[in-house]
Protein backbone atom coordinates (compact mmCIF):
# COMPACT_ATOMS: atom_id res chain seq x y z
CA UNK A 1 162.66 221.28 46.41
CA UNK A 2 166.26 220.15 46.95
CA UNK A 3 167.66 217.95 44.20
CA UNK A 4 168.67 214.44 45.29
CA UNK A 5 171.95 213.45 43.67
CA UNK A 6 173.73 210.16 43.03
CA UNK A 7 177.40 210.15 42.03
CA UNK A 8 178.73 207.49 39.64
CA UNK A 9 182.23 207.17 38.24
CA UNK A 10 182.85 205.23 35.03
CA UNK A 11 186.38 203.82 34.78
CA UNK A 12 187.76 202.19 31.63
CA UNK A 13 190.54 202.36 29.08
CA UNK A 14 190.41 205.83 27.49
CA UNK A 15 190.55 204.80 23.82
CA UNK A 16 189.45 201.16 23.91
CA UNK A 17 185.98 201.77 25.36
CA UNK A 18 185.35 205.38 24.36
CA UNK A 19 182.13 204.65 22.44
CA UNK A 20 180.83 202.47 25.29
CA UNK A 21 181.29 205.36 27.72
CA UNK A 22 179.66 207.80 25.33
CA UNK A 23 176.61 205.56 24.86
CA UNK A 24 176.25 205.08 28.60
CA UNK A 25 176.47 208.85 29.04
CA UNK A 26 173.66 209.32 26.49
CA UNK A 27 171.62 206.67 28.27
CA UNK A 28 172.01 208.40 31.63
CA UNK A 29 171.17 211.76 30.04
CA UNK A 30 167.86 210.33 28.86
CA UNK A 31 167.04 209.12 32.36
CA UNK A 32 168.06 212.49 33.84
CA UNK A 33 165.76 214.34 31.45
CA UNK A 34 162.86 212.35 32.91
CA UNK A 35 163.97 212.28 36.57
CA UNK A 36 164.84 215.95 36.91
CA UNK A 37 161.13 216.79 37.25
CA UNK A 38 161.20 214.59 40.36
CA UNK A 39 164.21 216.51 41.72
CA UNK A 40 166.54 213.55 41.10
CA UNK A 41 169.86 213.83 39.28
CA UNK A 42 172.47 211.23 38.26
CA UNK A 43 175.95 212.74 38.21
CA UNK A 44 178.00 210.33 36.14
CA UNK A 45 181.61 211.35 35.59
CA UNK A 46 183.74 210.07 32.75
CA UNK A 47 187.48 210.64 32.79
CA UNK A 48 187.18 212.69 29.58
CA UNK A 49 184.92 215.16 31.35
CA UNK A 50 187.32 216.20 34.09
CA UNK A 51 189.29 219.42 33.76
CA UNK A 52 191.52 219.18 30.66
CA UNK A 53 193.53 222.23 31.66
CA UNK A 54 195.60 220.39 34.26
CA UNK A 55 198.46 217.90 33.79
CA UNK A 56 197.46 214.22 33.74
CA UNK A 57 198.93 213.37 37.16
CA UNK A 58 196.88 216.15 38.74
CA UNK A 59 193.84 215.05 36.71
CA UNK A 60 194.20 211.54 38.12
CA UNK A 61 194.18 213.03 41.59
CA UNK A 62 190.98 214.79 40.59
CA UNK A 63 189.45 211.50 39.44
CA UNK A 64 190.48 209.76 42.65
CA UNK A 65 188.96 212.51 44.78
CA UNK A 66 185.65 212.13 42.93
CA UNK A 67 185.79 208.33 43.31
CA UNK A 68 186.17 208.67 47.10
CA UNK A 69 183.01 210.77 47.22
CA UNK A 70 181.05 208.63 44.75
CA UNK A 71 178.20 206.26 45.53
CA UNK A 72 179.14 203.79 42.81
CA UNK A 73 182.02 203.04 40.46
CA UNK A 74 181.73 200.90 37.35
CA UNK A 75 185.06 199.50 36.14
CA UNK A 76 184.81 198.18 32.57
CA UNK A 77 187.54 196.19 30.83
CA UNK A 78 187.86 195.02 27.24
CA UNK A 79 191.28 193.58 26.38
CA UNK A 80 193.50 195.99 28.27
CA UNK A 81 193.98 196.90 31.91
CA UNK A 82 195.25 200.45 31.97
CA UNK A 83 197.37 201.53 34.92
CA UNK A 84 195.03 204.45 35.65
CA UNK A 85 191.91 202.27 35.50
CA UNK A 86 193.56 199.85 37.90
CA UNK A 87 194.47 202.74 40.18
CA UNK A 88 190.85 203.90 40.12
CA UNK A 89 189.68 200.43 41.12
CA UNK A 90 192.08 200.27 44.06
CA UNK A 91 191.22 203.80 45.13
CA UNK A 92 187.56 202.74 45.25
CA UNK A 93 188.41 199.47 47.01
CA UNK A 94 190.34 201.18 49.81
CA UNK A 95 187.60 203.78 50.26
CA UNK A 96 184.98 201.02 50.31
CA UNK A 97 186.85 199.17 53.06
CA UNK A 98 186.84 202.33 55.17
CA UNK A 99 183.34 203.68 54.55
CA UNK A 100 181.28 201.08 52.66
CA UNK A 101 181.22 203.34 49.58
CA UNK A 102 181.57 203.50 46.66
CA UNK A 103 179.99 200.18 45.72
CA UNK A 104 182.22 198.64 43.06
CA UNK A 105 180.90 196.95 39.91
CA UNK A 106 183.48 195.31 37.67
CA UNK A 107 182.75 194.12 34.15
CA UNK A 108 184.90 192.28 31.60
CA UNK A 109 183.86 192.00 27.98
CA UNK A 110 183.14 188.41 26.96
CA UNK A 111 185.86 187.15 24.64
CA UNK A 112 187.01 183.68 23.53
CA UNK A 113 189.24 182.16 26.20
CA UNK A 114 192.24 182.03 23.86
CA UNK A 115 191.80 185.72 22.97
CA UNK A 116 192.10 187.12 26.48
CA UNK A 117 195.21 189.18 27.03
CA UNK A 118 197.57 188.28 29.87
CA UNK A 119 196.83 191.52 31.70
CA UNK A 120 193.08 190.83 31.64
CA UNK A 121 193.59 187.26 32.90
CA UNK A 122 195.82 188.56 35.67
CA UNK A 123 193.26 191.17 36.69
CA UNK A 124 190.49 188.56 36.79
CA UNK A 125 192.63 186.28 38.95
CA UNK A 126 193.56 189.18 41.19
CA UNK A 127 189.92 190.04 41.80
CA UNK A 128 188.90 186.42 42.34
CA UNK A 129 191.77 185.09 44.42
CA UNK A 130 193.30 188.08 46.16
CA UNK A 131 190.25 190.21 46.88
CA UNK A 132 187.40 187.70 46.62
CA UNK A 133 185.67 190.36 44.52
CA UNK A 134 182.91 189.21 42.21
CA UNK A 135 183.19 190.47 38.64
CA UNK A 136 180.66 190.13 35.83
CA UNK A 137 181.05 189.20 32.19
CA UNK A 138 179.13 191.29 29.65
CA UNK A 139 178.64 190.81 25.92
CA UNK A 140 176.33 193.74 25.28
CA UNK A 141 176.16 197.29 26.56
CA UNK A 142 172.56 196.72 27.70
CA UNK A 143 173.92 194.65 30.59
CA UNK A 144 175.82 197.73 31.77
CA UNK A 145 172.76 199.91 31.34
CA UNK A 146 170.68 197.52 33.41
CA UNK A 147 173.30 197.44 36.17
CA UNK A 148 173.30 201.24 36.36
CA UNK A 149 169.51 201.34 36.31
CA UNK A 150 169.17 198.92 39.18
CA UNK A 151 171.56 200.82 41.42
CA UNK A 152 169.90 204.15 40.62
CA UNK A 153 166.41 202.84 41.33
CA UNK A 154 167.50 201.15 44.57
CA UNK A 155 169.28 204.32 45.70
CA UNK A 156 166.21 206.50 45.11
CA UNK A 157 163.70 203.83 46.18
CA UNK A 158 162.16 203.69 42.72
CA UNK A 159 160.44 200.70 41.17
CA UNK A 160 162.21 198.92 38.29
CA UNK A 161 159.66 196.88 36.35
CA UNK A 162 159.84 194.38 33.50
CA UNK A 163 156.75 194.21 31.31
CA UNK A 164 156.50 192.69 27.82
CA UNK A 165 160.31 192.61 27.50
CA UNK A 166 160.51 196.33 28.29
CA UNK A 167 162.14 197.83 31.40
CA UNK A 168 160.40 200.72 33.16
CA UNK A 169 161.26 203.07 36.02
CA UNK A 170 157.80 203.75 37.34
CA UNK A 171 156.06 204.54 34.01
CA UNK A 172 159.16 205.64 32.05
CA UNK A 173 160.23 203.06 29.45
CA UNK A 174 164.01 203.12 29.41
CA UNK A 175 165.33 199.96 27.71
CA UNK A 176 164.59 196.46 26.45
CA UNK A 177 165.93 193.12 27.69
CA UNK A 178 166.28 191.67 24.16
CA UNK A 179 170.09 191.87 24.11
CA UNK A 180 170.74 190.78 27.70
CA UNK A 181 172.33 187.33 27.74
CA UNK A 182 170.20 185.95 30.57
CA UNK A 183 167.22 186.40 28.24
CA UNK A 184 168.71 186.21 24.73
CA UNK A 185 170.48 182.91 25.53
CA UNK A 186 167.77 181.41 27.71
CA UNK A 187 166.81 178.21 25.85
CA UNK A 188 163.49 177.78 27.65
CA UNK A 189 162.53 181.36 26.88
CA UNK A 190 163.66 181.15 23.25
CA UNK A 191 161.74 177.91 22.69
CA UNK A 192 158.58 179.35 24.21
CA UNK A 193 158.88 182.51 22.12
CA UNK A 194 159.36 180.42 18.97
CA UNK A 195 156.27 178.40 19.90
CA UNK A 196 154.32 181.61 20.48
CA UNK A 197 155.37 183.09 17.14
CA UNK A 198 154.36 179.88 15.37
CA UNK A 199 150.96 179.90 17.08
CA UNK A 200 150.39 183.54 16.13
CA UNK A 201 151.26 182.82 12.51
CA UNK A 202 148.82 179.89 12.46
CA UNK A 203 146.20 182.10 14.09
CA UNK A 204 146.55 184.79 11.43
CA UNK A 205 146.20 182.23 8.65
CA UNK A 206 143.16 180.72 10.34
CA UNK A 207 141.55 184.13 10.83
CA UNK A 208 141.89 184.83 7.10
CA UNK A 209 140.07 181.59 6.34
CA UNK A 210 137.41 182.33 8.95
CA UNK A 211 136.78 185.83 7.54
CA UNK A 212 135.76 184.16 4.28
CA UNK A 213 133.54 181.56 5.96
CA UNK A 214 132.17 182.92 9.25
CA UNK A 215 129.37 180.39 9.33
CA UNK A 216 131.89 177.56 9.59
CA UNK A 217 131.55 176.31 13.19
CA UNK A 218 134.57 174.05 12.93
CA UNK A 219 136.78 176.97 11.95
CA UNK A 220 135.29 179.08 14.74
CA UNK A 221 136.19 176.39 17.30
CA UNK A 222 139.72 176.14 15.93
CA UNK A 223 140.15 179.92 16.19
CA UNK A 224 138.90 179.87 19.77
CA UNK A 225 141.17 176.99 20.82
CA UNK A 226 144.16 178.61 19.16
CA UNK A 227 143.46 181.95 20.87
CA UNK A 228 143.35 180.16 24.23
CA UNK A 229 146.63 178.40 23.46
CA UNK A 230 148.25 181.72 22.52
CA UNK A 231 147.07 183.21 25.81
CA UNK A 232 148.51 180.26 27.75
CA UNK A 233 151.91 180.38 26.03
CA UNK A 234 152.04 184.18 26.37
CA UNK A 235 151.65 183.76 30.13
CA UNK A 236 154.34 181.05 30.12
CA UNK A 237 156.73 183.42 28.32
CA UNK A 238 155.96 186.12 30.86
CA UNK A 239 156.57 183.71 33.76
CA UNK A 240 160.00 182.71 32.43
CA UNK A 241 160.93 186.36 31.86
CA UNK A 242 159.79 187.38 35.34
CA UNK A 243 161.62 184.50 37.03
CA UNK A 244 164.81 185.34 35.12
CA UNK A 245 164.34 189.02 35.95
CA UNK A 246 163.94 188.26 39.66
CA UNK A 247 167.10 186.15 39.65
CA UNK A 248 169.08 188.92 37.95
CA UNK A 249 167.81 191.54 40.37
CA UNK A 250 168.56 189.33 43.38
CA UNK A 251 172.09 188.63 42.15
CA UNK A 252 172.77 192.31 41.57
CA UNK A 253 171.48 193.39 44.97
CA UNK A 254 173.06 190.55 46.98
CA UNK A 255 176.48 190.14 45.40
CA UNK A 256 177.49 192.68 42.77
CA UNK A 257 179.24 195.63 44.33
CA UNK A 258 179.95 193.69 47.50
CA UNK A 259 182.24 190.89 46.37
CA UNK A 260 181.59 187.41 47.75
CA UNK A 261 179.50 184.96 45.76
CA UNK A 262 179.16 181.19 45.75
CA UNK A 263 180.88 179.43 42.85
CA UNK A 264 177.65 177.79 41.66
CA UNK A 265 176.06 181.24 41.39
CA UNK A 266 179.10 182.63 39.59
CA UNK A 267 178.54 180.12 36.79
CA UNK A 268 174.81 180.87 36.58
CA UNK A 269 175.21 184.65 36.62
CA UNK A 270 178.14 184.94 34.25
């Protein structure tokens, strides 16, 4: 069977985000190890992996050639905007205008407003005002992993599922949502989870008492009511997670990689 291939280029400052690139590479390797049995392969190129035997100018030409043939490019910025990373973005942008590919995903690391460098501010303004290109803010590498996962699963028509705070491709468990801001900073979700944990703690204490006095009908009723309450709150937690998940997936598929987004949605998503 012929192997289906998706090509992704990861652009970022060489030194500043080296560990981020390495972790993403390990993440993709794990997915590949599972997907290869289905004749699917993710070819993700990092600038470090191109031919080191050629001068840098020629290497950049090599990167740009790969970008033009790629399906997706992820441009990640911390507190610097390297000239080569910027060139890679514009190479992708021009190719996208001509062919509709690669889809461009741009991420800036979340930093205090007064800590942003001038070059990062300028790049953000350039994307917003000159190109009307939507960029995302990330504060954890799991947001980048999720973005890659969604594009891969959409490309290969695979199902990306959230269940009990775990993300699955089909039946393969590949990551958790615990560190993703839309969930970790969701006040409604956090309050419900705190309520659920409190109920479970009360339940365990009540069960211990009931084990010592199983003939106690009052205790038995309390255990039953508490179990029902735990079931109700568990379903409420799941509902909040699923609604948040759906919103994230919709935002990614509708706006990220394409550009235009309404200002009210920018605030919600970022």
